[in-house]
């Protein structure tokens, strides 16, 4: 059973992992300042971004336990989200809704130095643990990373003037007359020269 997150900007991930219960919630896209700074206007209210977060303790297979102690545990976080994001089509320049979603696991390390040291050898994404974790900031980071480099409709409702002409195959030009044929016609006849 999931529970709604009361304050997704300051989550105690260790307590969340101890509870073994996922959190879920909604975010208004307008509440994501880095995304909304460049977002196109949309005529109707937007559907909120839906998210779910699950924290887990995992035992590291690489870390050998000290004598008389259990193997050290690592904190992991699974983040799932989905949204209908308004973007501006780069072909027709009209706004449109792009469905986006992602699911990703993150492993937490103690500090930036540990993250840099382990980054190249890690298949998973690494984050630095904080006592009060900003889940909204992570969701916004993931949304920005998921945006298409060149947003475009699958099929534009209306193309820019001249765009269809510019992308169409060039029309075949009529064949030009052979210049040597014209010269041959102008060459004086050998019989008439006598």
PDB file of C-alpha atoms in Angstrom:
ATOM      1  CA  UNK A   1       0.000   0.000   0.000  1.00  0.00           C
ATOM      2  CA  UNK A   2       1.370   3.411  -0.924  1.00  0.00           C
ATOM      3  CA  UNK A   3       1.051   6.590   1.066  1.00  0.00           C
ATOM      4  CA  UNK A   4       1.026  10.171  -0.173  1.00  0.00           C
ATOM      5  CA  UNK A   5       4.165  12.168   0.505  1.00  0.00           C
ATOM      6  CA  UNK A   6       3.506  15.117   2.800  1.00  0.00           C
ATOM      7  CA  UNK A   7       6.568  17.182   1.857  1.00  0.00           C
ATOM      8  CA  UNK A   8       8.439  15.800  -1.173  1.00  0.00           C
ATOM      9  CA  UNK A   9      11.060  18.579  -0.884  1.00  0.00           C
ATOM     10  CA  UNK A  10      12.374  17.207   2.442  1.00  0.00           C
ATOM     11  CA  UNK A  11      12.030  13.432   2.678  1.00  0.00           C
ATOM     12  CA  UNK A  12      13.849  11.258   5.206  1.00  0.00           C
ATOM     13  CA  UNK A  13      14.895   8.468   2.849  1.00  0.00           C
ATOM     14  CA  UNK A  14      16.265   6.266   5.646  1.00  0.00           C
ATOM     15  CA  UNK A  15      12.914   6.323   7.425  1.00  0.00           C
ATOM     16  CA  UNK A  16      11.203   5.676   4.091  1.00  0.00           C
ATOM     17  CA  UNK A  17      13.446   2.623   3.493  1.00  0.00           C
ATOM     18  CA  UNK A  18      12.743   1.381   7.044  1.00  0.00           C
ATOM     19  CA  UNK A  19       8.999   1.615   6.385  1.00  0.00           C
ATOM     20  CA  UNK A  20       9.301  -0.392   3.120  1.00  0.00           C
ATOM     21  CA  UNK A  21       6.306   1.587   1.828  1.00  0.00           C
ATOM     22  CA  UNK A  22       6.413   3.555  -1.428  1.00  0.00           C
ATOM     23  CA  UNK A  23       5.335   7.181  -1.547  1.00  0.00           C
ATOM     24  CA  UNK A  24       3.314   8.621  -4.385  1.00  0.00           C
ATOM     25  CA  UNK A  25       2.009  12.017  -5.329  1.00  0.00           C
ATOM     26  CA  UNK A  26       1.288  14.632  -7.950  1.00  0.00           C
ATOM     27  CA  UNK A  27       3.229  17.715  -8.975  1.00  0.00           C
ATOM     28  CA  UNK A  28       1.935  20.668 -10.940  1.00  0.00           C
ATOM     29  CA  UNK A  29       4.344  21.322 -13.802  1.00  0.00           C
ATOM     30  CA  UNK A  30       4.134  25.035 -12.990  1.00  0.00           C
ATOM     31  CA  UNK A  31       5.777  24.240  -9.612  1.00  0.00           C
ATOM     32  CA  UNK A  32       8.970  23.101 -11.401  1.00  0.00           C
ATOM     33  CA  UNK A  33      10.804  26.428 -11.852  1.00  0.00           C
ATOM     34  CA  UNK A  34      13.563  25.317 -14.241  1.00  0.00           C
ATOM     35  CA  UNK A  35      11.102  23.604 -16.564  1.00  0.00           C
ATOM     36  CA  UNK A  36       8.428  26.313 -16.446  1.00  0.00           C
ATOM     37  CA  UNK A  37      10.943  29.087 -17.237  1.00  0.00           C
ATOM     38  CA  UNK A  38      10.969  28.020 -20.915  1.00  0.00           C
ATOM     39  CA  UNK A  39       7.622  26.235 -21.139  1.00  0.00           C
ATOM     40  CA  UNK A  40       5.189  27.351 -23.849  1.00  0.00           C
ATOM     41  CA  UNK A  41       1.792  28.689 -22.811  1.00  0.00           C
ATOM     42  CA  UNK A  42      -0.960  26.084 -22.823  1.00  0.00           C
ATOM     43  CA  UNK A  43      -4.631  27.067 -23.206  1.00  0.00           C
ATOM     44  CA  UNK A  44      -6.113  24.569 -20.716  1.00  0.00           C
ATOM     45  CA  UNK A  45      -5.074  23.264 -17.274  1.00  0.00           C
ATOM     46  CA  UNK A  46      -2.316  20.674 -17.442  1.00  0.00           C
ATOM     47  CA  UNK A  47      -2.580  17.187 -16.006  1.00  0.00           C
ATOM     48  CA  UNK A  48      -0.224  16.948 -12.995  1.00  0.00           C
ATOM     49  CA  UNK A  49       2.963  14.925 -13.149  1.00  0.00           C
ATOM     50  CA  UNK A  50       2.409  11.615 -11.328  1.00  0.00           C
ATOM     51  CA  UNK A  51       5.297  10.123  -9.347  1.00  0.00           C
ATOM     52  CA  UNK A  52       6.121   7.220  -7.055  1.00  0.00           C
ATOM     53  CA  UNK A  53       9.233   6.733  -4.912  1.00  0.00           C
ATOM     54  CA  UNK A  54      10.409   3.571  -3.141  1.00  0.00           C
ATOM     55  CA  UNK A  55      13.484   3.527  -0.873  1.00  0.00           C
ATOM     56  CA  UNK A  56      15.238   0.247  -0.032  1.00  0.00           C
ATOM     57  CA  UNK A  57      18.156  -0.985   1.994  1.00  0.00           C
ATOM     58  CA  UNK A  58      20.399  -3.360   0.049  1.00  0.00           C
ATOM     59  CA  UNK A  59      23.486  -5.253   1.104  1.00  0.00           C
ATOM     60  CA  UNK A  60      26.488  -4.512  -1.050  1.00  0.00           C
ATOM     61  CA  UNK A  61      27.854  -7.759  -2.539  1.00  0.00           C
ATOM     62  CA  UNK A  62      31.279  -6.156  -2.971  1.00  0.00           C
ATOM     63  CA  UNK A  63      31.691  -5.080   0.659  1.00  0.00           C
ATOM     64  CA  UNK A  64      33.000  -7.796   2.975  1.00  0.00           C
ATOM     65  CA  UNK A  65      31.538  -7.631   6.494  1.00  0.00           C
ATOM     66  CA  UNK A  66      33.898  -6.972   9.385  1.00  0.00           C
ATOM     67  CA  UNK A  67      34.367  -9.761  11.927  1.00  0.00           C
ATOM     68  CA  UNK A  68      31.227 -10.163  13.997  1.00  0.00           C
ATOM     69  CA  UNK A  69      29.268  -7.610  11.943  1.00  0.00           C
ATOM     70  CA  UNK A  70      26.804  -7.877   9.112  1.00  0.00           C
ATOM     71  CA  UNK A  71      27.604  -6.562   5.633  1.00  0.00           C
ATOM     72  CA  UNK A  72      27.093  -2.805   5.266  1.00  0.00           C
ATOM     73  CA  UNK A  73      23.751  -1.713   3.863  1.00  0.00           C
ATOM     74  CA  UNK A  74      23.323   0.788   1.048  1.00  0.00           C
ATOM     75  CA  UNK A  75      20.370   3.075   0.491  1.00  0.00           C
ATOM     76  CA  UNK A  76      18.664   2.845  -2.905  1.00  0.00           C
ATOM     77  CA  UNK A  77      15.766   4.802  -4.362  1.00  0.00           C
ATOM     78  CA  UNK A  78      13.456   3.840  -7.219  1.00  0.00           C
ATOM     79  CA  UNK A  79      11.715   6.771  -8.911  1.00  0.00           C
ATOM     80  CA  UNK A  80       8.849   6.383 -11.386  1.00  0.00           C
ATOM     81  CA  UNK A  81       7.058   9.300 -12.995  1.00  0.00           C
ATOM     82  CA  UNK A  82       4.871  10.172 -15.969  1.00  0.00           C
ATOM     83  CA  UNK A  83       3.624  13.460 -17.405  1.00  0.00           C
ATOM     84  CA  UNK A  84       2.031  15.144 -20.421  1.00  0.00           C
ATOM     85  CA  UNK A  85       4.472  17.997 -21.045  1.00  0.00           C
ATOM     86  CA  UNK A  86       3.681  20.959 -23.309  1.00  0.00           C
ATOM     87  CA  UNK A  87       6.514  21.670 -25.756  1.00  0.00           C
ATOM     88  CA  UNK A  88       6.893  23.814 -28.867  1.00  0.00           C
ATOM     89  CA  UNK A  89       7.227  21.892 -32.120  1.00  0.00           C
ATOM     90  CA  UNK A  90      10.401  22.963 -33.925  1.00  0.00           C
ATOM     91  CA  UNK A  91       8.843  22.292 -37.316  1.00  0.00           C
ATOM     92  CA  UNK A  92       5.525  24.205 -37.154  1.00  0.00           C
ATOM     93  CA  UNK A  93       6.266  26.249 -33.974  1.00  0.00           C
ATOM     94  CA  UNK A  94       2.913  25.278 -32.432  1.00  0.00           C
ATOM     95  CA  UNK A  95       2.711  23.971 -28.832  1.00  0.00           C
ATOM     96  CA  UNK A  96       1.810  20.299 -28.350  1.00  0.00           C
ATOM     97  CA  UNK A  97       1.696  17.743 -25.527  1.00  0.00           C
ATOM     98  CA  UNK A  98       4.548  15.220 -25.328  1.00  0.00           C
ATOM     99  CA  UNK A  99       3.938  12.106 -23.166  1.00  0.00           C
ATOM    100  CA  UNK A 100       7.025  11.405 -21.050  1.00  0.00           C
ATOM    101  CA  UNK A 101       7.761   8.778 -18.413  1.00  0.00           C
ATOM    102  CA  UNK A 102      10.739   7.158 -16.763  1.00  0.00           C
ATOM    103  CA  UNK A 103      11.734   4.643 -14.129  1.00  0.00           C
ATOM    104  CA  UNK A 104      15.201   4.705 -12.598  1.00  0.00           C
ATOM    105  CA  UNK A 105      17.132   3.364  -9.599  1.00  0.00           C
ATOM    106  CA  UNK A 106      19.598   5.536  -7.682  1.00  0.00           C
ATOM    107  CA  UNK A 107      22.203   4.456  -5.120  1.00  0.00           C
ATOM    108  CA  UNK A 108      23.231   6.842  -2.376  1.00  0.00           C
ATOM    109  CA  UNK A 109      26.813   7.441  -1.274  1.00  0.00           C
ATOM    110  CA  UNK A 110      28.216   9.437   1.626  1.00  0.00           C
ATOM    111  CA  UNK A 111      29.721  12.408  -0.234  1.00  0.00           C
ATOM    112  CA  UNK A 112      30.742  13.900  -3.584  1.00  0.00           C
ATOM    113  CA  UNK A 113      34.219  12.356  -3.391  1.00  0.00           C
ATOM    114  CA  UNK A 114      32.697   8.867  -3.094  1.00  0.00           C
ATOM    115  CA  UNK A 115      30.340   9.592  -5.997  1.00  0.00           C
ATOM    116  CA  UNK A 116      33.241  10.699  -8.217  1.00  0.00           C
ATOM    117  CA  UNK A 117      35.389   7.702  -7.207  1.00  0.00           C
ATOM    118  CA  UNK A 118      32.619   5.151  -7.896  1.00  0.00           C
ATOM    119  CA  UNK A 119      30.913   6.781 -10.866  1.00  0.00           C
ATOM    120  CA  UNK A 120      32.880   5.140 -13.702  1.00  0.00           C
ATOM    121  CA  UNK A 121      32.492   1.620 -12.285  1.00  0.00           C
ATOM    122  CA  UNK A 122      28.789   1.970 -11.378  1.00  0.00           C
ATOM    123  CA  UNK A 123      26.018   0.935 -13.746  1.00  0.00           C
ATOM    124  CA  UNK A 124      23.472   2.770 -11.590  1.00  0.00           C
ATOM    125  CA  UNK A 125      23.143   6.501 -10.982  1.00  0.00           C
ATOM    126  CA  UNK A 126      24.790   7.771  -7.801  1.00  0.00           C
ATOM    127  CA  UNK A 127      23.433  10.482  -5.510  1.00  0.00           C
ATOM    128  CA  UNK A 128      24.855  12.001  -2.347  1.00  0.00           C
ATOM    129  CA  UNK A 129      22.771  11.215   0.726  1.00  0.00           C
ATOM    130  CA  UNK A 130      21.184  14.159   2.544  1.00  0.00           C
ATOM    131  CA  UNK A 131      19.216  14.040   5.819  1.00  0.00           C
ATOM    132  CA  UNK A 132      16.264  15.764   4.118  1.00  0.00           C
ATOM    133  CA  UNK A 133      16.232  14.778   0.457  1.00  0.00           C
ATOM    134  CA  UNK A 134      14.688  17.079  -2.177  1.00  0.00           C
ATOM    135  CA  UNK A 135      12.626  14.627  -4.195  1.00  0.00           C
ATOM    136  CA  UNK A 136      10.989  17.426  -6.222  1.00  0.00           C
ATOM    137  CA  UNK A 137      14.432  18.580  -7.404  1.00  0.00           C
ATOM    138  CA  UNK A 138      15.280  15.025  -8.507  1.00  0.00           C
ATOM    139  CA  UNK A 139      11.965  14.672 -10.360  1.00  0.00           C
ATOM    140  CA  UNK A 140      12.590  17.973 -12.158  1.00  0.00           C
ATOM    141  CA  UNK A 141      16.139  16.867 -13.073  1.00  0.00           C
ATOM    142  CA  UNK A 142      14.779  13.644 -14.562  1.00  0.00           C
ATOM    143  CA  UNK A 143      12.024  15.482 -16.454  1.00  0.00           C
ATOM    144  CA  UNK A 144      14.559  17.880 -17.999  1.00  0.00           C
ATOM    145  CA  UNK A 145      16.818  14.969 -19.005  1.00  0.00           C
ATOM    146  CA  UNK A 146      13.863  13.198 -20.649  1.00  0.00           C
ATOM    147  CA  UNK A 147      12.886  16.151 -22.863  1.00  0.00           C
ATOM    148  CA  UNK A 148      13.511  15.503 -26.585  1.00  0.00           C
ATOM    149  CA  UNK A 149      16.439  17.408 -28.094  1.00  0.00           C
ATOM    150  CA  UNK A 150      14.271  18.544 -31.016  1.00  0.00           C
ATOM    151  CA  UNK A 151      10.612  18.477 -29.998  1.00  0.00           C
ATOM    152  CA  UNK A 152       8.280  17.850 -32.944  1.00  0.00           C
ATOM    153  CA  UNK A 153       4.776  16.633 -33.657  1.00  0.00           C
ATOM    154  CA  UNK A 154       4.604  13.176 -35.204  1.00  0.00           C
ATOM    155  CA  UNK A 155       2.605  14.939 -37.953  1.00  0.00           C
ATOM    156  CA  UNK A 156       2.196  18.710 -37.767  1.00  0.00           C
ATOM    157  CA  UNK A 157      -1.365  20.023 -38.066  1.00  0.00           C
ATOM    158  CA  UNK A 158      -0.007  22.901 -40.149  1.00  0.00           C
ATOM    159  CA  UNK A 159       3.472  23.349 -41.557  1.00  0.00           C
ATOM    160  CA  UNK A 160       5.309  26.647 -41.756  1.00  0.00           C
ATOM    161  CA  UNK A 161       4.838  28.554 -45.029  1.00  0.00           C
ATOM    162  CA  UNK A 162       7.485  27.385 -47.447  1.00  0.00           C
ATOM    163  CA  UNK A 163       8.473  24.427 -45.259  1.00  0.00           C
ATOM    164  CA  UNK A 164       6.705  21.890 -47.482  1.00  0.00           C
ATOM    165  CA  UNK A 165       8.325  23.460 -50.563  1.00  0.00           C
ATOM    166  CA  UNK A 166      11.762  23.387 -48.960  1.00  0.00           C
ATOM    167  CA  UNK A 167      11.496  19.711 -47.975  1.00  0.00           C
ATOM    168  CA  UNK A 168       9.794  18.484 -51.157  1.00  0.00           C
ATOM    169  CA  UNK A 169      11.850  16.801 -53.845  1.00  0.00           C
ATOM    170  CA  UNK A 170      12.937  19.320 -56.472  1.00  0.00           C
ATOM    171  CA  UNK A 171      10.769  19.350 -59.560  1.00  0.00           C
ATOM    172  CA  UNK A 172      12.358  17.968 -62.708  1.00  0.00           C
ATOM    173  CA  UNK A 173      13.506  20.678 -65.066  1.00  0.00           C
ATOM    174  CA  UNK A 174      12.673  20.390 -68.754  1.00  0.00           C
ATOM    175  CA  UNK A 175      15.580  19.056 -70.788  1.00  0.00           C
ATOM    176  CA  UNK A 176      17.864  21.725 -72.216  1.00  0.00           C
ATOM    177  CA  UNK A 177      18.645  21.673 -75.937  1.00  0.00           C
ATOM    178  CA  UNK A 178      21.946  20.206 -76.908  1.00  0.00           C
ATOM    179  CA  UNK A 179      24.219  23.193 -77.752  1.00  0.00           C
ATOM    180  CA  UNK A 180      26.143  21.196 -80.371  1.00  0.00           C
ATOM    181  CA  UNK A 181      22.915  20.389 -82.162  1.00  0.00           C
ATOM    182  CA  UNK A 182      22.235  24.122 -82.495  1.00  0.00           C
ATOM    183  CA  UNK A 183      25.762  24.656 -83.883  1.00  0.00           C
ATOM    184  CA  UNK A 184      25.277  21.802 -86.340  1.00  0.00           C
ATOM    185  CA  UNK A 185      22.159  23.518 -87.651  1.00  0.00           C
ATOM    186  CA  UNK A 186      24.094  26.765 -88.201  1.00  0.00           C
ATOM    187  CA  UNK A 187      26.976  25.065 -90.053  1.00  0.00           C
ATOM    188  CA  UNK A 188      26.855  25.964 -93.735  1.00  0.00           C
ATOM    189  CA  UNK A 189      26.030  23.128 -96.108  1.00  0.00           C
ATOM    190  CA  UNK A 190      29.075  21.973 -98.097  1.00  0.00           C
ATOM    191  CA  UNK A 191      27.085  21.848-101.384  1.00  0.00           C
ATOM    192  CA  UNK A 192      25.873  25.421-101.068  1.00  0.00           C
ATOM    193  CA  UNK A 193      29.390  26.703-100.539  1.00  0.00           C
ATOM    194  CA  UNK A 194      30.458  25.623-104.050  1.00  0.00           C
TER     195      UNK A 194
END
